[in-house]
Protein backbone atom coordinates (compact mmCIF):
# COMPACT_ATOMS: atom_id res chain seq x y z
CA UNK A 1 0.00 0.00 0.00
CA UNK A 2 1.22 3.47 -0.93
CA UNK A 3 -0.13 6.20 1.34
CA UNK A 4 -1.20 9.57 -0.04
CA UNK A 5 0.26 12.96 0.81
CA UNK A 6 -2.26 15.80 1.20
CA UNK A 7 -0.61 19.23 0.93
CA UNK A 8 -2.37 22.25 2.43
CA UNK A 9 -1.41 24.94 -0.06
CA UNK A 10 -4.44 27.25 -0.06
CA UNK A 11 -2.94 29.86 2.29
CA UNK A 12 -2.65 33.39 0.96
CA UNK A 13 0.65 34.31 2.65
CA UNK A 14 -0.58 37.58 4.13
CA UNK A 15 2.27 37.84 6.65
CA UNK A 16 4.82 36.70 4.08
CA UNK A 17 3.75 39.11 1.38
CA UNK A 18 3.04 36.56 -1.37
CA UNK A 19 2.40 32.93 -2.25
CA UNK A 20 4.93 31.00 -0.18
CA UNK A 21 3.90 27.84 -2.01
CA UNK A 22 5.50 29.15 -5.22
CA UNK A 23 8.62 30.82 -3.81
CA UNK A 24 11.84 29.26 -5.12
CA UNK A 25 14.08 28.85 -2.07
CA UNK A 26 16.40 26.00 -3.06
CA UNK A 27 19.61 26.49 -5.07
CA UNK A 28 17.78 25.34 -8.22
CA UNK A 29 14.68 27.39 -7.52
CA UNK A 30 12.98 24.60 -5.57
CA UNK A 31 9.99 25.36 -3.34
CA UNK A 32 9.56 23.91 0.13
CA UNK A 33 6.82 21.66 -1.28
CA UNK A 34 9.36 20.30 -3.77
CA UNK A 35 11.48 19.03 -0.87
CA UNK A 36 8.45 17.58 0.93
CA UNK A 37 7.40 15.63 -2.16
CA UNK A 38 10.96 14.38 -2.67
CA UNK A 39 11.05 13.11 0.94
CA UNK A 40 7.55 11.61 0.70
CA UNK A 41 8.45 9.63 -2.45
CA UNK A 42 11.56 8.28 -0.70
CA UNK A 43 9.28 7.25 2.20
CA UNK A 44 6.98 5.27 -0.11
CA UNK A 45 4.10 7.65 -0.81
CA UNK A 46 2.34 7.22 -4.16
CA UNK A 47 -0.04 10.14 -4.66
CA UNK A 48 -0.05 13.86 -3.89
CA UNK A 49 -3.27 15.80 -3.36
CA UNK A 50 -2.97 19.59 -3.39
CA UNK A 51 -5.53 21.79 -1.65
CA UNK A 52 -5.34 25.16 -3.42
CA UNK A 53 -7.46 28.20 -4.20
CA UNK A 54 -9.12 28.45 -7.59
CA UNK A 55 -7.28 31.63 -8.59
CA UNK A 56 -3.82 29.98 -8.56
CA UNK A 57 -4.79 26.39 -9.36
CA UNK A 58 -3.60 26.61 -12.97
CA UNK A 59 -0.25 28.03 -11.85
CA UNK A 60 0.29 25.18 -9.38
CA UNK A 61 -0.67 22.54 -11.93
CA UNK A 62 1.82 23.97 -14.45
CA UNK A 63 4.51 23.93 -11.75
CA UNK A 64 3.81 20.25 -11.02
CA UNK A 65 3.91 19.23 -14.67
CA UNK A 66 7.27 20.94 -15.06
CA UNK A 67 8.86 19.71 -11.82
CA UNK A 68 7.47 16.23 -11.28
CA UNK A 69 6.62 14.96 -14.75
CA UNK A 70 9.30 12.27 -14.60
CA UNK A 71 9.15 11.42 -10.88
CA UNK A 72 8.60 7.73 -10.14
CA UNK A 73 7.40 6.03 -6.97
CA UNK A 74 9.56 3.40 -5.31
CA UNK A 75 7.81 0.68 -7.32
CA UNK A 76 8.54 2.48 -10.59
CA UNK A 77 5.01 3.76 -11.20
CA UNK A 78 4.42 7.46 -11.99
CA UNK A 79 3.70 9.75 -9.05
CA UNK A 80 0.02 10.72 -9.21
CA UNK A 81 -1.23 14.29 -8.66
CA UNK A 82 -4.72 15.57 -7.86
CA UNK A 83 -5.79 19.19 -7.33
CA UNK A 84 -8.78 20.21 -5.20
CA UNK A 85 -9.89 23.73 -4.34
CA UNK A 86 -10.87 25.13 -0.96
CA UNK A 87 -13.43 27.92 -1.15
CA UNK A 88 -15.61 29.60 1.45
CA UNK A 89 -18.87 28.30 0.02
CA UNK A 90 -17.84 24.62 0.00
CA UNK A 91 -19.77 23.57 3.10
CA UNK A 92 -22.57 21.09 3.83
CA UNK A 93 -25.99 22.22 2.63
CA UNK A 94 -28.39 23.83 5.04
CA UNK A 95 -25.88 26.00 6.92
CA UNK A 96 -25.82 29.80 6.80
CA UNK A 97 -22.64 31.79 6.17
CA UNK A 98 -22.09 35.43 7.04
CA UNK A 99 -22.08 37.22 3.65
CA UNK A 100 -19.24 39.48 4.85
CA UNK A 101 -16.90 36.56 5.56
CA UNK A 102 -13.87 36.41 3.24
CA UNK A 103 -11.58 33.65 4.56
CA UNK A 104 -12.22 29.90 4.17
CA UNK A 105 -12.86 27.82 7.25
CA UNK A 106 -9.36 26.68 8.23
CA UNK A 107 -7.19 23.58 8.01
CA UNK A 108 -9.76 20.91 8.95
CA UNK A 109 -12.13 22.36 6.35
CA UNK A 110 -9.30 22.22 3.81
CA UNK A 111 -8.74 18.51 4.48
CA UNK A 112 -12.44 17.82 3.91
CA UNK A 113 -12.09 19.11 0.35
CA UNK A 114 -10.23 15.89 -0.49
CA UNK A 115 -12.88 13.45 0.75
CA UNK A 116 -13.82 12.34 -2.78
CA UNK A 117 -10.26 11.70 -4.01
CA UNK A 118 -8.62 9.80 -1.11
CA UNK A 119 -9.57 6.24 -0.10
CA UNK A 120 -6.34 5.11 1.58
CA UNK A 121 -4.39 6.15 4.69
CA UNK A 122 -3.00 9.63 4.14
CA UNK A 123 -0.73 12.27 5.58
CA UNK A 124 -1.48 15.98 5.92
CA UNK A 125 1.23 18.65 5.78
CA UNK A 126 1.51 22.40 5.35
CA UNK A 127 2.91 23.59 2.05
CA UNK A 128 5.25 26.14 3.65
CA UNK A 129 6.93 23.95 6.29
CA UNK A 130 10.05 21.82 5.93
CA UNK A 131 9.61 18.64 8.00
CA UNK A 132 12.71 16.56 7.24
CA UNK A 133 13.33 13.13 5.74
CA UNK A 134 12.99 11.27 9.05
CA UNK A 135 9.53 12.71 9.66
CA UNK A 136 8.15 11.38 6.38
CA UNK A 137 9.67 7.96 6.99
CA UNK A 138 8.13 7.72 10.47
CA UNK A 139 4.73 8.80 9.20
CA UNK A 140 4.83 6.60 6.09
CA UNK A 141 5.63 3.54 8.21
CA UNK A 142 2.70 4.34 10.52
CA UNK A 143 0.24 4.77 7.65
CA UNK A 144 1.18 1.43 6.09
CA UNK A 145 0.68 -0.24 9.47
CA UNK A 146 -2.95 0.95 9.80
CA UNK A 147 -4.21 0.01 6.33
CA UNK A 148 -7.73 -1.41 6.59
CA UNK A 149 -8.28 -0.12 10.13
CA UNK A 150 -10.49 2.72 11.37
CA UNK A 151 -9.94 5.59 13.77
CA UNK A 152 -6.16 5.14 13.82
CA UNK A 153 -4.59 8.57 13.55
CA UNK A 154 -1.18 10.00 14.27
CA UNK A 155 0.57 13.29 14.85
CA UNK A 156 4.27 13.87 14.26
CA UNK A 157 5.41 15.78 17.33
CA UNK A 158 8.41 18.07 16.91
CA UNK A 159 10.40 19.22 19.93
CA UNK A 160 9.07 22.72 20.61
CA UNK A 161 12.43 24.46 20.59
CA UNK A 162 13.10 22.86 17.17
CA UNK A 163 10.12 24.74 15.71
CA UNK A 164 10.65 28.42 16.55
CA UNK A 165 11.30 31.36 14.26
CA UNK A 166 13.91 34.02 14.97
CA UNK A 167 11.71 36.55 13.17
CA UNK A 168 8.69 36.58 15.49
CA UNK A 169 6.17 34.66 17.53
CA UNK A 170 4.62 31.51 16.05
CA UNK A 171 1.51 29.40 16.67
CA UNK A 172 1.97 25.79 17.71
CA UNK A 173 -0.21 23.00 19.07
CA UNK A 174 1.31 21.96 22.40
CA UNK A 175 0.69 18.24 22.86
CA UNK A 176 0.20 15.96 25.85
CA UNK A 177 0.15 12.16 25.63
CA UNK A 178 -0.53 9.21 27.94
CA UNK A 179 1.82 6.42 28.98
CA UNK A 180 1.10 4.60 25.71
CA UNK A 181 2.09 7.58 23.60
CA UNK A 182 -1.50 8.42 22.63
CA UNK A 183 -2.49 12.05 22.31
CA UNK A 184 -4.67 13.21 25.20
CA UNK A 185 -4.69 16.94 24.53
CA UNK A 186 -3.42 19.48 22.05
CA UNK A 187 -3.75 23.17 22.87
CA UNK A 188 -3.35 25.82 20.20
CA UNK A 189 -0.93 28.46 21.51
CA UNK A 190 0.17 31.67 19.85
CA UNK A 191 3.04 34.18 19.85
CA UNK A 192 5.52 31.56 21.07
CA UNK A 193 9.09 32.84 21.23
CA UNK A 194 12.36 31.94 22.93
CA UNK A 195 13.29 34.85 25.17
CA UNK A 196 16.65 36.04 26.51
CA UNK A 197 16.55 33.57 29.42
CA UNK A 198 16.42 30.71 26.89
CA UNK A 199 12.89 29.69 27.88
CA UNK A 200 9.83 29.51 25.63
CA UNK A 201 6.81 31.72 26.29
CA UNK A 202 3.51 32.28 24.53
CA UNK A 203 -0.23 32.76 24.84
CA UNK A 204 -2.54 29.80 25.42
CA UNK A 205 -5.71 30.25 23.34
CA UNK A 206 -7.48 27.47 25.26
CA UNK A 207 -6.92 28.62 28.84
CA UNK A 208 -6.51 32.31 28.04
CA UNK A 209 -3.12 32.44 29.80
CA UNK A 210 -0.81 35.17 28.48
CA UNK A 211 3.00 34.87 28.45
CA UNK A 212 2.82 31.29 29.69
CA UNK A 213 6.07 29.35 29.99
CA UNK A 214 6.21 26.15 27.93
CA UNK A 215 8.51 23.15 28.24
CA UNK A 216 11.02 23.68 25.44
CA UNK A 217 11.23 19.88 24.95
CA UNK A 218 7.46 19.35 24.73
CA UNK A 219 6.14 17.80 21.51
CA UNK A 220 4.55 20.43 19.29
CA UNK A 221 2.22 19.96 16.34
CA UNK A 222 3.44 21.39 13.04
CA UNK A 223 0.31 20.18 11.26
CA UNK A 224 1.88 16.91 10.15
CA UNK A 225 -0.86 14.33 10.65
CA UNK A 226 -1.66 10.78 9.62
CA UNK A 227 -5.25 9.58 9.11
CA UNK A 228 -7.20 6.54 8.07
CA UNK A 229 -9.80 7.55 5.47
CA UNK A 230 -12.75 7.32 7.88
CA UNK A 231 -11.49 10.67 9.18
CA UNK A 232 -13.42 12.42 6.40
CA UNK A 233 -16.87 11.22 7.50
CA UNK A 234 -16.11 11.68 11.19
CA UNK A 235 -14.71 15.20 10.82
CA UNK A 236 -17.56 16.30 8.53
CA UNK A 237 -20.00 15.62 11.35
CA UNK A 238 -17.83 17.71 13.69
CA UNK A 239 -17.77 20.45 11.05
CA UNK A 240 -21.57 20.52 10.93
CA UNK A 241 -21.66 21.08 14.69
CA UNK A 242 -19.03 23.80 14.28
CA UNK A 243 -21.07 25.57 11.58
CA UNK A 244 -24.23 25.38 13.66
CA UNK A 245 -22.46 27.37 16.36
CA UNK A 246 -20.11 29.55 14.29
CA UNK A 247 -21.56 29.83 10.79
CA UNK A 248 -22.25 33.54 11.13
CA UNK A 249 -18.78 34.37 12.49
CA UNK A 250 -16.36 36.36 10.34
CA UNK A 251 -13.06 34.85 11.45
CA UNK A 252 -13.48 31.64 13.46
CA UNK A 253 -11.80 28.67 11.79
CA UNK A 254 -12.20 24.90 11.93
CA UNK A 255 -8.73 23.56 12.79
CA UNK A 256 -7.45 19.98 12.58
CA UNK A 257 -6.48 19.83 16.29
CA UNK A 258 -10.04 20.81 17.22
CA UNK A 259 -11.54 18.10 15.01
CA UNK A 260 -9.14 15.42 16.26
CA UNK A 261 -9.72 16.39 19.89
CA UNK A 262 -13.49 16.05 19.40
CA UNK A 263 -13.12 12.59 17.86
CA UNK A 264 -10.79 11.40 20.63
CA UNK A 265 -13.21 12.61 23.32
CA UNK A 266 -16.11 10.85 21.58
CA UNK A 267 -14.13 7.60 21.52
CA UNK A 268 -14.20 7.44 17.72
CA UNK A 269 -10.42 7.58 17.25
CA UNK A 270 -7.01 7.39 18.85
CA UNK A 271 -4.05 9.52 17.82
CA UNK A 272 -0.52 8.28 18.36
CA UNK A 273 2.19 10.90 18.91
CA UNK A 274 5.11 9.98 16.64
CA UNK A 275 8.53 11.44 17.38
CA UNK A 276 11.05 12.80 14.92
CA UNK A 277 14.62 14.01 15.36
CA UNK A 278 14.12 16.50 12.52
CA UNK A 279 14.31 20.25 13.00
CA UNK A 280 11.46 22.18 11.45
CA UNK A 281 12.01 25.34 9.50
CA UNK A 282 9.78 27.43 7.27
CA UNK A 283 8.81 30.84 5.98
CA UNK A 284 6.28 32.16 8.45
CA UNK A 285 7.64 35.69 7.95
CA UNK A 286 9.45 37.23 4.98
CA UNK A 287 12.43 37.74 7.31
CA UNK A 288 12.72 33.93 7.52
CA UNK A 289 13.52 33.65 3.82
CA UNK A 290 17.33 34.23 3.83
CA UNK A 291 17.84 31.59 6.52
CA UNK A 292 15.77 29.03 4.63
CA UNK A 293 17.66 29.74 1.39
CA UNK A 294 20.96 29.24 3.26
CA UNK A 295 19.73 25.98 4.79
CA UNK A 296 18.77 24.46 1.44
CA UNK A 297 22.12 25.55 -0.01
CA UNK A 298 23.84 23.79 2.89
CA UNK A 299 21.82 20.62 2.23
CA UNK A 300 22.91 20.68 -1.41
CA UNK A 301 26.56 21.33 -0.56
CA UNK A 302 26.58 18.40 1.88
CA UNK A 303 24.89 16.06 -0.61
CA UNK A 304 21.80 15.59 1.55
CA UNK A 305 19.73 16.47 -1.51
CA UNK A 306 20.69 16.40 -5.19
CA UNK A 307 21.18 19.72 -6.95
CA UNK A 308 18.97 20.29 -8.82
CA UNK A 309 16.39 18.38 -6.83
CA UNK A 310 14.55 17.19 -9.95
CA UNK A 311 15.99 16.57 -13.38
Coordinates of C-alpha atoms in Angstrom, one line a residue:
X1 CA 0.0 0.0 0.0
X2 CA 1.2 3.5 -0.9
X3 CA -0.1 6.2 1.3
X4 CA -1.2 9.6 0.0
X5 CA 0.3 13.0 0.8
X6 CA -2.3 15.8 1.2
X7 CA -0.6 19.2 0.9
X8 CA -2.4 22.3 2.4
X9 CA -1.4 24.9 -0.1
X10 CA -4.4 27.2 -0.1
X11 CA -2.9 29.9 2.3
X12 CA -2.6 33.4 1.0
X13 CA 0.6 34.3 2.6
X14 CA -0.6 37.6 4.1
X15 CA 2.3 37.8 6.6
X16 CA 4.8 36.7 4.1
X17 CA 3.8 39.1 1.4
X18 CA 3.0 36.6 -1.4
X19 CA 2.4 32.9 -2.2
X20 CA 4.9 31.0 -0.2
X21 CA 3.9 27.8 -2.0
X22 CA 5.5 29.2 -5.2
X23 CA 8.6 30.8 -3.8
X24 CA 11.8 29.3 -5.1
X25 CA 14.1 28.8 -2.1
X26 CA 16.4 26.0 -3.1
X27 CA 19.6 26.5 -5.1
X28 CA 17.8 25.3 -8.2
X29 CA 14.7 27.4 -7.5
X30 CA 13.0 24.6 -5.6
X31 CA 10.0 25.4 -3.3
X32 CA 9.6 23.9 0.1
X33 CA 6.8 21.7 -1.3
X34 CA 9.4 20.3 -3.8
X35 CA 11.5 19.0 -0.9
X36 CA 8.5 17.6 0.9
X37 CA 7.4 15.6 -2.2
X38 CA 11.0 14.4 -2.7
X39 CA 11.1 13.1 0.9
X40 CA 7.6 11.6 0.7
X41 CA 8.5 9.6 -2.4
X42 CA 11.6 8.3 -0.7
X43 CA 9.3 7.3 2.2
X44 CA 7.0 5.3 -0.1
X45 CA 4.1 7.6 -0.8
X46 CA 2.3 7.2 -4.2
X47 CA 0.0 10.1 -4.7
X48 CA 0.0 13.9 -3.9
X49 CA -3.3 15.8 -3.4
X50 CA -3.0 19.6 -3.4
X51 CA -5.5 21.8 -1.6
X52 CA -5.3 25.2 -3.4
X53 CA -7.5 28.2 -4.2
X54 CA -9.1 28.5 -7.6
X55 CA -7.3 31.6 -8.6
X56 CA -3.8 30.0 -8.6
X57 CA -4.8 26.4 -9.4
X58 CA -3.6 26.6 -13.0
X59 CA -0.2 28.0 -11.9
X60 CA 0.3 25.2 -9.4
X61 CA -0.7 22.5 -11.9
X62 CA 1.8 24.0 -14.5
X63 CA 4.5 23.9 -11.8
X64 CA 3.8 20.2 -11.0
X65 CA 3.9 19.2 -14.7
X66 CA 7.3 20.9 -15.1
X67 CA 8.9 19.7 -11.8
X68 CA 7.5 16.2 -11.3
X69 CA 6.6 15.0 -14.8
X70 CA 9.3 12.3 -14.6
X71 CA 9.1 11.4 -10.9
X72 CA 8.6 7.7 -10.1
X73 CA 7.4 6.0 -7.0
X74 CA 9.6 3.4 -5.3
X75 CA 7.8 0.7 -7.3
X76 CA 8.5 2.5 -10.6
X77 CA 5.0 3.8 -11.2
X78 CA 4.4 7.5 -12.0
X79 CA 3.7 9.7 -9.1
X80 CA 0.0 10.7 -9.2
X81 CA -1.2 14.3 -8.7
X82 CA -4.7 15.6 -7.9
X83 CA -5.8 19.2 -7.3
X84 CA -8.8 20.2 -5.2
X85 CA -9.9 23.7 -4.3
X86 CA -10.9 25.1 -1.0
X87 CA -13.4 27.9 -1.2
X88 CA -15.6 29.6 1.5
X89 CA -18.9 28.3 0.0
X90 CA -17.8 24.6 0.0
X91 CA -19.8 23.6 3.1
X92 CA -22.6 21.1 3.8
X93 CA -26.0 22.2 2.6
X94 CA -28.4 23.8 5.0
X95 CA -25.9 26.0 6.9
X96 CA -25.8 29.8 6.8
X97 CA -22.6 31.8 6.2
X98 CA -22.1 35.4 7.0
X99 CA -22.1 37.2 3.6
X100 CA -19.2 39.5 4.9
X101 CA -16.9 36.6 5.6
X102 CA -13.9 36.4 3.2
X103 CA -11.6 33.7 4.6
X104 CA -12.2 29.9 4.2
X105 CA -12.9 27.8 7.2
X106 CA -9.4 26.7 8.2
X107 CA -7.2 23.6 8.0
X108 CA -9.8 20.9 9.0
X109 CA -12.1 22.4 6.4
X110 CA -9.3 22.2 3.8
X111 CA -8.7 18.5 4.5
X112 CA -12.4 17.8 3.9
X113 CA -12.1 19.1 0.4
X114 CA -10.2 15.9 -0.5
X115 CA -12.9 13.4 0.8
X116 CA -13.8 12.3 -2.8
X117 CA -10.3 11.7 -4.0
X118 CA -8.6 9.8 -1.1
X119 CA -9.6 6.2 -0.1
X120 CA -6.3 5.1 1.6
X121 CA -4.4 6.1 4.7
X122 CA -3.0 9.6 4.1
X123 CA -0.7 12.3 5.6
X124 CA -1.5 16.0 5.9
X125 CA 1.2 18.6 5.8
X126 CA 1.5 22.4 5.4
X127 CA 2.9 23.6 2.1
X128 CA 5.2 26.1 3.7
X129 CA 6.9 23.9 6.3
X130 CA 10.0 21.8 5.9
X131 CA 9.6 18.6 8.0
X132 CA 12.7 16.6 7.2
X133 CA 13.3 13.1 5.7
X134 CA 13.0 11.3 9.0
X135 CA 9.5 12.7 9.7
X136 CA 8.1 11.4 6.4
X137 CA 9.7 8.0 7.0
X138 CA 8.1 7.7 10.5
X139 CA 4.7 8.8 9.2
X140 CA 4.8 6.6 6.1
X141 CA 5.6 3.5 8.2
X142 CA 2.7 4.3 10.5
X143 CA 0.2 4.8 7.6
X144 CA 1.2 1.4 6.1
X145 CA 0.7 -0.2 9.5
X146 CA -2.9 0.9 9.8
X147 CA -4.2 0.0 6.3
X148 CA -7.7 -1.4 6.6
X149 CA -8.3 -0.1 10.1
X150 CA -10.5 2.7 11.4
X151 CA -9.9 5.6 13.8
X152 CA -6.2 5.1 13.8
X153 CA -4.6 8.6 13.5
X154 CA -1.2 10.0 14.3
X155 CA 0.6 13.3 14.9
X156 CA 4.3 13.9 14.3
X157 CA 5.4 15.8 17.3
X158 CA 8.4 18.1 16.9
X159 CA 10.4 19.2 19.9
X160 CA 9.1 22.7 20.6
X161 CA 12.4 24.5 20.6
X162 CA 13.1 22.9 17.2
X163 CA 10.1 24.7 15.7
X164 CA 10.7 28.4 16.6
X165 CA 11.3 31.4 14.3
X166 CA 13.9 34.0 15.0
X167 CA 11.7 36.5 13.2
X168 CA 8.7 36.6 15.5
X169 CA 6.2 34.7 17.5
X170 CA 4.6 31.5 16.1
X171 CA 1.5 29.4 16.7
X172 CA 2.0 25.8 17.7
X173 CA -0.2 23.0 19.1
X174 CA 1.3 22.0 22.4
X175 CA 0.7 18.2 22.9
X176 CA 0.2 16.0 25.8
X177 CA 0.1 12.2 25.6
X178 CA -0.5 9.2 27.9
X179 CA 1.8 6.4 29.0
X180 CA 1.1 4.6 25.7
X181 CA 2.1 7.6 23.6
X182 CA -1.5 8.4 22.6
X183 CA -2.5 12.0 22.3
X184 CA -4.7 13.2 25.2
X185 CA -4.7 16.9 24.5
X186 CA -3.4 19.5 22.1
X187 CA -3.8 23.2 22.9
X188 CA -3.4 25.8 20.2
X189 CA -0.9 28.5 21.5
X190 CA 0.2 31.7 19.8
X191 CA 3.0 34.2 19.9
X192 CA 5.5 31.6 21.1
X193 CA 9.1 32.8 21.2
X194 CA 12.4 31.9 22.9
X195 CA 13.3 34.8 25.2
X196 CA 16.6 36.0 26.5
X197 CA 16.5 33.6 29.4
X198 CA 16.4 30.7 26.9
X199 CA 12.9 29.7 27.9
X200 CA 9.8 29.5 25.6
X201 CA 6.8 31.7 26.3
X202 CA 3.5 32.3 24.5
X203 CA -0.2 32.8 24.8
X204 CA -2.5 29.8 25.4
X205 CA -5.7 30.2 23.3
X206 CA -7.5 27.5 25.3
X207 CA -6.9 28.6 28.8
X208 CA -6.5 32.3 28.0
X209 CA -3.1 32.4 29.8
X210 CA -0.8 35.2 28.5
X211 CA 3.0 34.9 28.5
X212 CA 2.8 31.3 29.7
X213 CA 6.1 29.3 30.0
X214 CA 6.2 26.1 27.9
X215 CA 8.5 23.2 28.2
X216 CA 11.0 23.7 25.4
X217 CA 11.2 19.9 25.0
X218 CA 7.5 19.3 24.7
X219 CA 6.1 17.8 21.5
X220 CA 4.5 20.4 19.3
X221 CA 2.2 20.0 16.3
X222 CA 3.4 21.4 13.0
X223 CA 0.3 20.2 11.3
X224 CA 1.9 16.9 10.2
X225 CA -0.9 14.3 10.6
X226 CA -1.7 10.8 9.6
X227 CA -5.2 9.6 9.1
X228 CA -7.2 6.5 8.1
X229 CA -9.8 7.6 5.5
X230 CA -12.8 7.3 7.9
X231 CA -11.5 10.7 9.2
X232 CA -13.4 12.4 6.4
X233 CA -16.9 11.2 7.5
X234 CA -16.1 11.7 11.2
X235 CA -14.7 15.2 10.8
X236 CA -17.6 16.3 8.5
X237 CA -20.0 15.6 11.4
X238 CA -17.8 17.7 13.7
X239 CA -17.8 20.5 11.0
X240 CA -21.6 20.5 10.9
X241 CA -21.7 21.1 14.7
X242 CA -19.0 23.8 14.3
X243 CA -21.1 25.6 11.6
X244 CA -24.2 25.4 13.7
X245 CA -22.5 27.4 16.4
X246 CA -20.1 29.5 14.3
X247 CA -21.6 29.8 10.8
X248 CA -22.2 33.5 11.1
X249 CA -18.8 34.4 12.5
X250 CA -16.4 36.4 10.3
X251 CA -13.1 34.8 11.4
X252 CA -13.5 31.6 13.5
X253 CA -11.8 28.7 11.8
X254 CA -12.2 24.9 11.9
X255 CA -8.7 23.6 12.8
X256 CA -7.4 20.0 12.6
X257 CA -6.5 19.8 16.3
X258 CA -10.0 20.8 17.2
X259 CA -11.5 18.1 15.0
X260 CA -9.1 15.4 16.3
X261 CA -9.7 16.4 19.9
X262 CA -13.5 16.1 19.4
X263 CA -13.1 12.6 17.9
X264 CA -10.8 11.4 20.6
X265 CA -13.2 12.6 23.3
X266 CA -16.1 10.8 21.6
X267 CA -14.1 7.6 21.5
X268 CA -14.2 7.4 17.7
X269 CA -10.4 7.6 17.3
X270 CA -7.0 7.4 18.8
X271 CA -4.1 9.5 17.8
X272 CA -0.5 8.3 18.4
X273 CA 2.2 10.9 18.9
X274 CA 5.1 10.0 16.6
X275 CA 8.5 11.4 17.4
X276 CA 11.0 12.8 14.9
X277 CA 14.6 14.0 15.4
X278 CA 14.1 16.5 12.5
X279 CA 14.3 20.2 13.0
X280 CA 11.5 22.2 11.5
X281 CA 12.0 25.3 9.5
X282 CA 9.8 27.4 7.3
X283 CA 8.8 30.8 6.0
X284 CA 6.3 32.2 8.4
X285 CA 7.6 35.7 8.0
X286 CA 9.4 37.2 5.0
X287 CA 12.4 37.7 7.3
X288 CA 12.7 33.9 7.5
X289 CA 13.5 33.7 3.8
X290 CA 17.3 34.2 3.8
X291 CA 17.8 31.6 6.5
X292 CA 15.8 29.0 4.6
X293 CA 17.7 29.7 1.4
X294 CA 21.0 29.2 3.3
X295 CA 19.7 26.0 4.8
X296 CA 18.8 24.5 1.4
X297 CA 22.1 25.6 0.0
X298 CA 23.8 23.8 2.9
X299 CA 21.8 20.6 2.2
X300 CA 22.9 20.7 -1.4
X301 CA 26.6 21.3 -0.6
X302 CA 26.6 18.4 1.9
X303 CA 24.9 16.1 -0.6
X304 CA 21.8 15.6 1.6
X305 CA 19.7 16.5 -1.5
X306 CA 20.7 16.4 -5.2
X307 CA 21.2 19.7 -7.0
X308 CA 19.0 20.3 -8.8
X309 CA 16.4 18.4 -6.8
X310 CA 14.5 17.2 -9.9
X311 CA 16.0 16.6 -13.4

